[in-house]
Amino acid sequence: MEGRVGAISAAVEPLEGPLPSGVGPGRPAMALPPGLLEALPQAILAFDAQERLTFVNPAFASLFPFMAAAARPGAALQEILRHGVAQGQFPEAGTRPETQLAWLAQELAAHRNPGPPREVALAGGGWVEMQEHRGPDGQLICLRSDITRRRMAEDRAQRHAEEDPLTGLGNREALFRKLGELPHGRRGRDPRSACLLLFDLDDFKATNANLGHAAGDALLVEIARRGRALLRGGDVFARLGGDEFAILLHGIGTPAQAMSFIGRLRVRLEQPLTLGAAIITPSLSLGVALFPEDGEAACALFRGAETALYQAKRQGRHGHSFFDRSIAAMLDRKARLTQDLRAAIAAEEITIALQPQLRTRDGRHLGFEALARWPSAAHPVPPSEFIPVAEEMGLIIPLSRLVLRRALEAMRSFDRLGLDPGRIAVNVATEQLLSEDFPREVRAALQQHGLPPERLEIELTETTLLDRSADRIVQVLREFDAMGVSIALDDFGTGYASLAHLTQFPVHRLKIDRRLVRSIESGDSASLIARTVIGLAHGLGLEAVAEGVETPAQWDYLRRLGCDVVQGFLPGAPFDVAGAAAHLSAGLVAPTE
Ligand code: C2E
Ligand code: MG
Ligand code: MG
């Protein structure tokens, strides 16, 4: 670049003037071939020390058609630029006098103190690279190159890399780039305040599972189409994955402004739509973080909105929540819990409790369910708290491996004591069933403990069957089935699993959720569901297991309904391993009659 600028200054100077740089004494001076400057595709302008135009080549007029008229010999740099701005040559200068003046001042400064090349947009969509060079005698050389093609290719590549292929919205990268561009240090009603809104669709998993993934995809596309119509230029609408979307709104800085947008968003997005033969009405859960008060850095703001969404979803469907520091404190606790749990798993501090399962008819012992326990935590943490954390934070696989090992060890120890523990049930999480190695791993563990697969049952919940990867899960379950391991569907009757799921997946037992068992004698809808589940199980050739049996009346009622197995505090609360051995050696639990 230096050499080229030197050559140009040689051309601009009278030929008998000083030698161009790079041409030293003792070497022949190289003359500029005639017509070279005229043929160059780059525009070149030269100004003297008083900023008067001394040279311009023809490429200038074709690159800057709106400014050509002003670029006459002797014209002042400032005048040429001012003319360009007035003619709308530079869209970045805007149309208002104050923005134009600011742009002009900035350009003049860049000319007077030349720095690295700048990329500048032109009217009509073109781009130029502008670079200035100041000679030792105060002369100013300006080079302008057309970089439109390169910019277009870059824009295309960026659009491609930052686009969600399904909906055509931006993706996570696009959102984070825009979050990174938010101006810092602004407050309140400033037009540069902004608001980040994350939302997802309630029950999307069920829509996907019941109507098929093509319908789920069509729903996402429609959500994107509806939402787009609400946005103004500069706002960002992105799909972050699954059914999670983000909207970054500029100029919305107060909760009231955000609420008014949420109202409009709901009106538009929550209109019913037809998906195949079904009509569904989308429902949104939203989390909101305000810029800059809830986070100035891109990831802090995003985390704030994520926290708020998490909070909204905890409160049920169709809710919204603003970022709140107390939620952040709760998440900090969760992070600590995760850390402690990871350490507890590594130190093998997780133990099991064994809860008996009995034949409803006569109270005969059939087996145990193994339930994870974390006894050594500073404050006892119940599984209802640490299991979801383990699932969310990627600890469920090592935790379950430990639970399975402890369960099989317990079975083995009962066998050695000459007791008959029956079958052992362990709970498995969706993530385990997504691993194709899981059946092999379980088979190896059974072999290692000398136990036949028939002694093991795995319990999975209804939501597992609704997973997007249900096809893979059904394969894994079939392997277990073929191996002889039985499969129970846990907490049944409160989720969304349909009859189709029960016939598609190899399931042997339905465990009626304890919330249904609790009101089984009341005659209300819960008891009706419980009765229906028992009928459904038998109709499909499956066994019905009632969880959470706490009263003799419940047990009695279940027996009359023909429920096969009972589990709960009445038949037996969860024991530690020694307690379970004592329970077995004490013999059968007496039936209630
Ligand atoms: P679950 O599999 O439905 O387990 C039954 C839960 O009901 C256990 O709670 C048990 O203590 C409780 N329970 C038993 N009888 C009664 C009763 O009569 N009344 C009432 N109100 N509750 C009763 P726990 O041990 O707190 O476990 C909660 C859940 O945590 C389990 O529900 C299961 O979903 C999950 N979980 C526990 N251990 C594991 C594990 O090793 N792996 C996985 N993935 N999940 C586990
Ligand atoms: Mg269970
Ligand atoms: Mg259960």
XYZ file of C-alpha atoms in Angstrom, residues 9 11 49 61 87 104 131 155 158 165 173 224 230 265 296 302 329 406 472 483 500 520 551 554 560 578 581:
27
model
C 2.260 11.099 -5.028
C 2.225 11.325 -10.344
C -1.968 21.189 2.395
C -17.203 9.679 -10.649
C -27.028 14.461 -2.083
C -19.269 15.218 8.545
C -8.156 5.235 3.194
C -23.192 -10.588 4.465
C -23.089 -14.197 7.946
C -33.063 -22.843 8.776
C -25.321 -16.446 17.235
C -42.130 -16.867 13.554
C -44.818 -6.961 15.273
C -47.449 -10.394 21.235
C -25.035 -4.864 30.647
C -29.429 -13.219 28.462
C -29.989 -15.954 44.261
C -26.129 -50.003 44.882
C -34.620 -43.952 19.535
C -33.383 -58.942 27.408
C -50.970 -44.777 21.115
C -59.333 -42.621 45.024
C -54.541 -45.688 54.303
C -57.179 -46.924 49.889
C -61.708 -54.217 44.978
C -30.290 -52.979 56.492
C -33.194 -56.932 55.057
